[in-house]
Short mmCIF file of C-alpha atoms and ligand atoms in Angstrom, two decimals:
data_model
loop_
_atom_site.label_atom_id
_atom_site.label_comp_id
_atom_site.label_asym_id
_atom_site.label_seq_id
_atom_site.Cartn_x
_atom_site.Cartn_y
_atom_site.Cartn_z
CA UNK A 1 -13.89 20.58 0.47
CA UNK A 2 -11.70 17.77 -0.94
CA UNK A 3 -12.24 16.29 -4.03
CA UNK A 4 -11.27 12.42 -3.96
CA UNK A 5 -11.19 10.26 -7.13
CA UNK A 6 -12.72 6.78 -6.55
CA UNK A 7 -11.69 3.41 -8.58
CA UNK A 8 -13.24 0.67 -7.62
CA UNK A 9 -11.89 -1.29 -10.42
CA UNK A 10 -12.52 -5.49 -10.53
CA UNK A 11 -13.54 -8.50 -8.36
CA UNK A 12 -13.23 -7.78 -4.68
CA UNK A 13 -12.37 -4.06 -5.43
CA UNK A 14 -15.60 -1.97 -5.82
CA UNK A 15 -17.42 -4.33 -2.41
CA UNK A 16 -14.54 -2.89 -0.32
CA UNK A 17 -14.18 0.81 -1.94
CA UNK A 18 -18.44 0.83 -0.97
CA UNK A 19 -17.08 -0.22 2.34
CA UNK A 20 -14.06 2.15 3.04
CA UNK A 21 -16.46 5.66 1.29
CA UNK A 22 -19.12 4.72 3.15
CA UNK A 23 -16.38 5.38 6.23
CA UNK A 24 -15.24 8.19 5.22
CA UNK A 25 -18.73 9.88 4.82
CA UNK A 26 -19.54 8.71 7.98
CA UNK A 27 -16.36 10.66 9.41
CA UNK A 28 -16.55 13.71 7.22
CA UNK A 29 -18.84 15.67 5.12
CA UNK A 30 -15.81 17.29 3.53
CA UNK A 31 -15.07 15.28 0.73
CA UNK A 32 -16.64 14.87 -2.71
CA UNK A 33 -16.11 11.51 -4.07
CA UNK A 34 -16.01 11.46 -7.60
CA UNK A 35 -16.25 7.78 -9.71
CA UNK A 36 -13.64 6.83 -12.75
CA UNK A 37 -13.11 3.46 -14.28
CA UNK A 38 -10.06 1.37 -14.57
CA UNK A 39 -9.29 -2.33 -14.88
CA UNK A 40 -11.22 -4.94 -16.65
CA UNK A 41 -14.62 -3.34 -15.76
CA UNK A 42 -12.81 -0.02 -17.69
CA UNK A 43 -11.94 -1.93 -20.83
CA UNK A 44 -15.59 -3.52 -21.28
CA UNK A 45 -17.09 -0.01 -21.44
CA UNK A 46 -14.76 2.34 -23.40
CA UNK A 47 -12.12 -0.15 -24.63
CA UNK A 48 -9.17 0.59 -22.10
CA UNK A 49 -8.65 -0.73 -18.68
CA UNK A 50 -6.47 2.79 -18.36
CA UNK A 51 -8.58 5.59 -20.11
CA UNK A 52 -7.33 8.84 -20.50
CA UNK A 53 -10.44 10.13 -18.42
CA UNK A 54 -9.18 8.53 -15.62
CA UNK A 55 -5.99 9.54 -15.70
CA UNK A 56 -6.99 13.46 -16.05
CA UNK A 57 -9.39 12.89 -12.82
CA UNK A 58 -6.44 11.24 -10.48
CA UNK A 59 -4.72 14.51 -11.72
CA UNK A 60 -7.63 17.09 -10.82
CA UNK A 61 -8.28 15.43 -7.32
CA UNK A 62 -6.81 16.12 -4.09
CA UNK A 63 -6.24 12.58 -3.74
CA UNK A 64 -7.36 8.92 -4.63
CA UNK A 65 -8.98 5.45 -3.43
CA UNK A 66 -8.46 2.79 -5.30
CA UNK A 67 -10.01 -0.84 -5.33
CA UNK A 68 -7.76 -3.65 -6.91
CA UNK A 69 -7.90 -4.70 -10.85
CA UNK A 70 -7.71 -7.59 -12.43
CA UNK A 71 -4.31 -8.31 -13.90
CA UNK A 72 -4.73 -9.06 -17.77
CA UNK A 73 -2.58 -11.68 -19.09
CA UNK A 74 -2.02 -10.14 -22.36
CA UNK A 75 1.49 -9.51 -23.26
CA UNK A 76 2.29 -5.85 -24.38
CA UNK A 77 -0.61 -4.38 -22.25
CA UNK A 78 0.92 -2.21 -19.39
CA UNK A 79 -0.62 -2.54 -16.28
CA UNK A 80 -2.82 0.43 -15.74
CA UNK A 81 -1.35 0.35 -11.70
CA UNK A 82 1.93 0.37 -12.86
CA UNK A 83 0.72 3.44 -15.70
CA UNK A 84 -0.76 5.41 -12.95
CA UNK A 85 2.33 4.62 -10.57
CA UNK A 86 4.84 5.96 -13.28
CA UNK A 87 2.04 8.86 -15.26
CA UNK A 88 1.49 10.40 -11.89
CA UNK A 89 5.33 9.47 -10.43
CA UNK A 90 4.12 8.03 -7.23
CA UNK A 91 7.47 7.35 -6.11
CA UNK A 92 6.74 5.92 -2.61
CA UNK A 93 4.84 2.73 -1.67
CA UNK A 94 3.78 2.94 2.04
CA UNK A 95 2.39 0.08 3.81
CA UNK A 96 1.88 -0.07 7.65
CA UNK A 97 1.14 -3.19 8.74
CA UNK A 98 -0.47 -3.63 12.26
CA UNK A 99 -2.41 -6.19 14.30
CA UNK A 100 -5.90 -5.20 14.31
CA UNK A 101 -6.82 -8.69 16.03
CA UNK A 102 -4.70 -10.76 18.49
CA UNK A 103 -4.74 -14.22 16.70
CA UNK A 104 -3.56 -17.09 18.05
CA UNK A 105 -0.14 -18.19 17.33
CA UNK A 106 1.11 -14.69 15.96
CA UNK A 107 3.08 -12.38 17.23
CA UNK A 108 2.38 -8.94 17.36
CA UNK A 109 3.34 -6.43 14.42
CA UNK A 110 3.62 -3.03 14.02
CA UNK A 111 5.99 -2.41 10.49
CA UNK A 112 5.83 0.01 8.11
CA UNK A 113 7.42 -0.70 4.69
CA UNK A 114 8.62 1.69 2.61
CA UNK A 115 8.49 0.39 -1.05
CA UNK A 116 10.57 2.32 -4.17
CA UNK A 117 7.86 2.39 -6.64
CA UNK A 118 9.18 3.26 -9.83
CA UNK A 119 11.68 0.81 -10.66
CA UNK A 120 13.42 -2.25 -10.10
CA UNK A 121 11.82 -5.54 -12.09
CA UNK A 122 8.52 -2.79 -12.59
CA UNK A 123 9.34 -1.29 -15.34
CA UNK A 124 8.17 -4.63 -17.31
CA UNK A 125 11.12 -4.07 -20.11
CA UNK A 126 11.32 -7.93 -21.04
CA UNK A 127 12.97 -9.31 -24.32
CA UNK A 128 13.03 -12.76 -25.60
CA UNK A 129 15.67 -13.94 -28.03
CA UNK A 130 15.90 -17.69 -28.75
CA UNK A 131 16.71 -18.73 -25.58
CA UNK A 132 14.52 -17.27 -23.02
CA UNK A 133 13.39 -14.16 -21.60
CA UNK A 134 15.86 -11.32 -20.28
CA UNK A 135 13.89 -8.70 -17.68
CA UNK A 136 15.89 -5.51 -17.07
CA UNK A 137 15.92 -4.49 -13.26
CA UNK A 138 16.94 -0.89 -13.33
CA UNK A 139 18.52 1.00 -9.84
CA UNK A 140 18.79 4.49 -10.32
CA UNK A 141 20.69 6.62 -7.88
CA UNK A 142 18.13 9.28 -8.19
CA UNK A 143 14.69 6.93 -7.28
CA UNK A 144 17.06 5.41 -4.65
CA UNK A 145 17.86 8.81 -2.80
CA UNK A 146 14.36 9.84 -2.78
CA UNK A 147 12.98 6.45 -1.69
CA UNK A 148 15.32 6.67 1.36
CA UNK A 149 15.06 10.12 1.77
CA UNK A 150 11.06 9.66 2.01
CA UNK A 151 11.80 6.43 4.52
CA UNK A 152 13.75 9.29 6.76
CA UNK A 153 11.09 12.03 6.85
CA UNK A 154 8.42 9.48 7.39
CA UNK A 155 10.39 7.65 10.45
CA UNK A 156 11.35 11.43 11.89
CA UNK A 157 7.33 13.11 11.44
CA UNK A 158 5.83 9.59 13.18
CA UNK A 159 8.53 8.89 15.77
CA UNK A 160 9.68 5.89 15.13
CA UNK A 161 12.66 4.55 15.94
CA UNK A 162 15.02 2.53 13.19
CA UNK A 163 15.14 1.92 9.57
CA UNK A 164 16.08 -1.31 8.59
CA UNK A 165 17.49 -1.29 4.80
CA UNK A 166 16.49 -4.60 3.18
CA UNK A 167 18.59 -6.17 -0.09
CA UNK A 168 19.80 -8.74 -1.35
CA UNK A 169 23.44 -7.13 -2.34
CA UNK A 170 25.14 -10.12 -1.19
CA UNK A 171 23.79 -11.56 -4.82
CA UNK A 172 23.29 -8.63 -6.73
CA UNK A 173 26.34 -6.29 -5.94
CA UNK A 174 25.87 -3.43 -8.24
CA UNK A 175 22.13 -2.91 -7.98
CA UNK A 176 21.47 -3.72 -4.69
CA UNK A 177 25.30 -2.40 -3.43
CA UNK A 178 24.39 0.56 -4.57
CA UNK A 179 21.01 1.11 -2.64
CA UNK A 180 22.64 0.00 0.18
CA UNK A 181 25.32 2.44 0.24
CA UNK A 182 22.88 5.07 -0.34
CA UNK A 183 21.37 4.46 2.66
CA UNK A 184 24.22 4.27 4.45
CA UNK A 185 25.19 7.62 3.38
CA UNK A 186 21.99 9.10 3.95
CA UNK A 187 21.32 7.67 7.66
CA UNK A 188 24.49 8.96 8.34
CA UNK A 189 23.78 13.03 7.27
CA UNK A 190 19.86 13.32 7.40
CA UNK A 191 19.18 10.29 9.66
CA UNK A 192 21.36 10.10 12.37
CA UNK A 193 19.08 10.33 15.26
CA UNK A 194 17.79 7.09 13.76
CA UNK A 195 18.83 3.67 14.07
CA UNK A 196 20.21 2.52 11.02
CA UNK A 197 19.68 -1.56 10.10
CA UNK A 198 20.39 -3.88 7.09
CA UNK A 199 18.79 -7.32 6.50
CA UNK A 200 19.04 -9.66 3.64
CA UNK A 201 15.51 -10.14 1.97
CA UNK A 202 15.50 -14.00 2.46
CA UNK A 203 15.97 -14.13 6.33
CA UNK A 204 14.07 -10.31 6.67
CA UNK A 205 10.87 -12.63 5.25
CA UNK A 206 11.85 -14.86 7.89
CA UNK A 207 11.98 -12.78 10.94
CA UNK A 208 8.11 -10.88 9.41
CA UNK A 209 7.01 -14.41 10.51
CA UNK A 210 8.76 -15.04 13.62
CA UNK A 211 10.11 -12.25 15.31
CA UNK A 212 8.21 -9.13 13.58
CA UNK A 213 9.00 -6.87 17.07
CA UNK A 214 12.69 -6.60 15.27
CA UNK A 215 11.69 -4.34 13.07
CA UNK A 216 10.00 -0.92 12.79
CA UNK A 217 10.78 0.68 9.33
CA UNK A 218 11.40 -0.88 6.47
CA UNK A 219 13.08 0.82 3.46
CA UNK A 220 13.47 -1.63 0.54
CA UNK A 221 13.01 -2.24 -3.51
CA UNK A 222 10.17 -2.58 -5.38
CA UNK A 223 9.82 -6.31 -5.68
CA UNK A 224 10.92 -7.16 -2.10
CA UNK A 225 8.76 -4.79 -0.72
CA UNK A 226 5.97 -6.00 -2.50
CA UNK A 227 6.33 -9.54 -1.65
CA UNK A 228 7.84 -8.26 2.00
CA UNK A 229 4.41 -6.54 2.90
CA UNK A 230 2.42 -9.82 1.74
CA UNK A 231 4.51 -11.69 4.50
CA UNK A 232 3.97 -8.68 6.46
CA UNK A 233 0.26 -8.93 6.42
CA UNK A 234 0.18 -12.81 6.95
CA UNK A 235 1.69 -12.40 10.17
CA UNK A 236 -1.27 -9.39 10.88
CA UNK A 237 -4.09 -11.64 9.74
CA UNK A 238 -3.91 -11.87 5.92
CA UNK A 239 -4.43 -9.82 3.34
CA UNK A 240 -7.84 -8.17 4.15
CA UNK A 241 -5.89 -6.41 6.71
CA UNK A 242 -2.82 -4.52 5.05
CA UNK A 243 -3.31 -1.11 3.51
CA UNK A 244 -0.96 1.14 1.26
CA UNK A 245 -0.46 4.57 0.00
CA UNK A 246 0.89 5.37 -2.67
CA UNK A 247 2.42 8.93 -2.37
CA UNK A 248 4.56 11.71 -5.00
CA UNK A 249 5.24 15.03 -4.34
CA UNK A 250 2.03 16.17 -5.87
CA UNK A 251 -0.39 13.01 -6.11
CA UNK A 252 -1.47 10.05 -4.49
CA UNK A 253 -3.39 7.37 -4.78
CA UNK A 254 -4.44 5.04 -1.66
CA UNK A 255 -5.47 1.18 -2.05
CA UNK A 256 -5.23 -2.50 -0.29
CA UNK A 257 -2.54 -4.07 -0.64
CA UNK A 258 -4.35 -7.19 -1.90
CA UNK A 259 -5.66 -7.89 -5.45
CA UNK A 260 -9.19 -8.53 -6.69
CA UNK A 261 -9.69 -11.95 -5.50
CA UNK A 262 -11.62 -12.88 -7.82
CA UNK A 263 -12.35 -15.91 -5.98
CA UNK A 264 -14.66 -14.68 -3.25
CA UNK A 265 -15.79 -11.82 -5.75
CA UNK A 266 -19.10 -10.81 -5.31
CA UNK A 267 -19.84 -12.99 -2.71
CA UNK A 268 -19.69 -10.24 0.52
CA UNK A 269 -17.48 -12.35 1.84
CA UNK A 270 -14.54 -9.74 1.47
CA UNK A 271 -12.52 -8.49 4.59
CA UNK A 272 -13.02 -4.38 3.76
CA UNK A 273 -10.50 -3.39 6.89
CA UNK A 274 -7.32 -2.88 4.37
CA UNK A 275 -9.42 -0.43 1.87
CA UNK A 276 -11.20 1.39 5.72
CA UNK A 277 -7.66 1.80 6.42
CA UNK A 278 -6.36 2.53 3.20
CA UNK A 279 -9.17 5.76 3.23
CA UNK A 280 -7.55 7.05 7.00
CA UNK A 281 -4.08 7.04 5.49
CA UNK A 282 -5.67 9.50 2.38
CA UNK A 283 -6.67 11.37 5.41
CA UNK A 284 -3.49 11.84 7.03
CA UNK A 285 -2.15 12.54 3.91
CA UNK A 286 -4.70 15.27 3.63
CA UNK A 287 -3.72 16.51 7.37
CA UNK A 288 -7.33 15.23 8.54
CA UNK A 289 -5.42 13.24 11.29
CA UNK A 290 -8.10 13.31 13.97
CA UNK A 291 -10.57 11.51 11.57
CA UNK A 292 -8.04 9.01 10.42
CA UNK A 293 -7.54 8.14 14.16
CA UNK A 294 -11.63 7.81 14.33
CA UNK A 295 -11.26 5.67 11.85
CA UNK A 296 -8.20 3.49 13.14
CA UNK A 297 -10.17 3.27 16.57
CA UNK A 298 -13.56 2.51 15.71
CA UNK A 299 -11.93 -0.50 13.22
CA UNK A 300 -9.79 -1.84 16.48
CA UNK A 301 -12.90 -1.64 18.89
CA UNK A 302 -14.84 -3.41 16.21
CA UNK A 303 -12.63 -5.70 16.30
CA UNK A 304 -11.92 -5.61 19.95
CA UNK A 305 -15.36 -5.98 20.61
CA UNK A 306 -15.72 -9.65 19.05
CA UNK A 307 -17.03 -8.73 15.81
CA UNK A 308 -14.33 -10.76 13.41
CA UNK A 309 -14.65 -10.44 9.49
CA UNK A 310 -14.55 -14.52 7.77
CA UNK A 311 -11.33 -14.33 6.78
CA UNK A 312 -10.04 -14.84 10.20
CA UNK A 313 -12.79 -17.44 10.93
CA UNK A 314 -15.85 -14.69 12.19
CA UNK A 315 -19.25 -14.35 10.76
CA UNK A 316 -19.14 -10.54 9.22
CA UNK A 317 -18.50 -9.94 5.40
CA UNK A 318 -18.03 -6.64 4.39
CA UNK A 319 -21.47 -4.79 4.78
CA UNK A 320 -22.29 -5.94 8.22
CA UNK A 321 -18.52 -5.63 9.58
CA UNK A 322 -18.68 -1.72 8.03
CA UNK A 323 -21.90 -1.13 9.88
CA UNK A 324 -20.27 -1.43 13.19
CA UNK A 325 -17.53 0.61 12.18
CA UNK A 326 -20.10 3.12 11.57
CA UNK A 327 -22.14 2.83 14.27
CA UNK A 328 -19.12 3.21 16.37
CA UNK A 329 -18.14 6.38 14.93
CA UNK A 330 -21.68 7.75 14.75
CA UNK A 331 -22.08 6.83 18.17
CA UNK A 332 -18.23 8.47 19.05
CA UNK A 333 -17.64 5.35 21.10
CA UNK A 334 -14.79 4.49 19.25
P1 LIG B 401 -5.00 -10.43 -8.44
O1 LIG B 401 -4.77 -11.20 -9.68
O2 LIG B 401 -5.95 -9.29 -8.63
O3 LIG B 401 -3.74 -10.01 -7.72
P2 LIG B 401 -5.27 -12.63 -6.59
O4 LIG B 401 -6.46 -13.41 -6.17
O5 LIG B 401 -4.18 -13.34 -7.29
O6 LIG B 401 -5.80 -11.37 -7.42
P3 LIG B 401 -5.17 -11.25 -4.12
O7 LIG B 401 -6.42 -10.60 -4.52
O8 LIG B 401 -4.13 -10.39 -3.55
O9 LIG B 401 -4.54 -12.00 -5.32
O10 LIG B 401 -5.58 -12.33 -3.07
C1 LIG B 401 -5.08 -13.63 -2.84
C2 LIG B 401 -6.13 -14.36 -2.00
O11 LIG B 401 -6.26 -13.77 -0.70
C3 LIG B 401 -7.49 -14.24 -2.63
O12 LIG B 401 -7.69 -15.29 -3.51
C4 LIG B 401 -8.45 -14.25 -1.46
O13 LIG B 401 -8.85 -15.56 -1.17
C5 LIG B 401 -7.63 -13.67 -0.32
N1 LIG B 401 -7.97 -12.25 -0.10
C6 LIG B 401 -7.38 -11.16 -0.67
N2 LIG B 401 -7.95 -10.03 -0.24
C7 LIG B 401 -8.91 -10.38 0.64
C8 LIG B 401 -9.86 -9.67 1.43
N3 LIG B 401 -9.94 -8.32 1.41
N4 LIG B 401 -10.71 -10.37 2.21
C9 LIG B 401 -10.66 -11.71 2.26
N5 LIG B 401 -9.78 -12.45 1.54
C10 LIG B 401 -8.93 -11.81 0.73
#
């Protein structure tokens, strides 16, 4: 039995975290799902949107789902993703971005980003003086070797075929110069038998929209990888679609890529398919792969079989669009 934390957190988050464990039971009866708070929701009822109890449960479980939170606009407050991201040293981003629905006027995708996680403009060191603001953007050598190291393993264990190193060292020479020649040394001792790329960020967000088939992994910075996958999951259908991992050597925690939407909050209206997905990528991670595939299948013939989620102009919000992902698996017609 696995033990998996749950965080729904704010807005949009616990409507698609009902969606994605309600999956995951459907698939297995070996995980216990056990509830912490976090987020907005967290600081109404004991006082922090990052309590310590929650930290000490993403450290007992096997692994994690999280919802999305509600970013406070306080100054001073850390942001309790960011806290867990460092606390827990979930190094690695992962988002895989695929085309779950053939829409009109898009090309096909199939990308997976690879997203340092530690560093970069995220550590939120920002000073003002009397002028202005100055943010530190910190490249270490050591979170840059692992993040391409991780980018390597990942590409050789799934088979895929290139890495494409994305920067902006053209600009920023030291920082960025020096991830890139990282990489370069790397691809050329541990990742030979794979293609090696580079792309500027600017025309890489370019060719996400137009010509996504030119890529297949993407390792890259925190920030550009951030906004990269965004782009990413436009091209896929939005953001209801795009799910991410985040991975360390001994934690993880796995999540949407979208925020809490506050917007269409409570309103059902919510595409779950990124937080479905984001609950088969915990199970890979936990070596369950044929139930993650169940899972991938049964969302693609629910899809396939004309039942679209609002976002991309259907009539299913999250509860009845989860429903035929579980009949389909109950039914092992998926
Ligand atoms: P936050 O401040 O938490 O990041 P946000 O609204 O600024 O929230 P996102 O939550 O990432 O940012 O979403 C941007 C917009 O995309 C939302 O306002 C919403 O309309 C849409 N959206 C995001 N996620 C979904 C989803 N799962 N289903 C449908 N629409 C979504």
């Amino acid at each position: 039995m696995k033990h998996i934390c749950v965080l729904p957190g704010d807005g949009i988050g616990p409507e698609v975290v009902e969606s994605a464990v309600a999956v995951l039971k459907a698939v297995t009866d070996d995980l216990q799902f056990e509830y912490a708070e976090i987020g907005q929701s967290a600081l109404k009822k004991v006082g922090s949107t990052m309590p310590d109890e929650t930290l000490e449960l993403l450290r007992k479980c096997d692994s994690s789902l999280f919802g999305a939170i509600t970013s406070s606009e306080s100054l001073g407050e850390a942001s309790p993703v960011l806290r867990f991201r460092k606390e827990l040293d979930l190094f690695a981003n992962l988002r895989p971005v695929k085309n779950y629905v053939n829409l009109a006027g898009r090309p096909s995708i199939d990308v997976v980003i690879v997203r340092e996680n530690t560093e970069g403009l995220y550590t939120q060191n920002e000073q003002y003086d009397d002028k202005g603001v100055t943010t530190l953007r910190r490249v270490t050598r050591a979170a840059s070797e692992r993040i391409v190291r991780f980018a390597i393993d990942y590409s050789l264990k799934n088979a895929r075929k290139s890495i494409c190193c994305v920067h902006k060292s053209n600009v920023l020479r030291a920082s960025d110069g020096l991830f890139v020649s990282i990489f370069r040394e790397l691809m050329a001792s541990e990742g030979r038998v794979l293609e090696a790329r580079e792309q500027l960020v600017d025309s890489a967000a370019m060719k996400l929209v137009n010509s996504p088939h030119e890529f297949d992994v993407i390792v890259t910075l925190n920030l550009y990888g951030d906004i990269l996958s965004d782009v990413a999951a436009g091209t896929a259908g939005g953001l209801g679609f795009a799910p991410s991992g985040n991975i360390g050597r001994v934690y993880s925690v796995f999540e949407p890529a979208h925020g809490s939407a506050p917007d269409i909050a409570g309103e059902g209206a919510a595409n779950p398919t990124a937080t479905i997905l984001a609950g088969a990528m915990m199970l890979d991670h936990l070596k369950m792969r044929n139930e993650a595939v169940s899972i991938r299948q049964a969302v693609k013939s629910t899809y396939d079989s004309g039942h679209l989620t609002t976002d991309i102009g259907g009539r299913h919000g999250s509860r009845s669009f989860t429903d035929h992902v579980i009949g389909r698996l109950k039914r092992g017609d998926s």
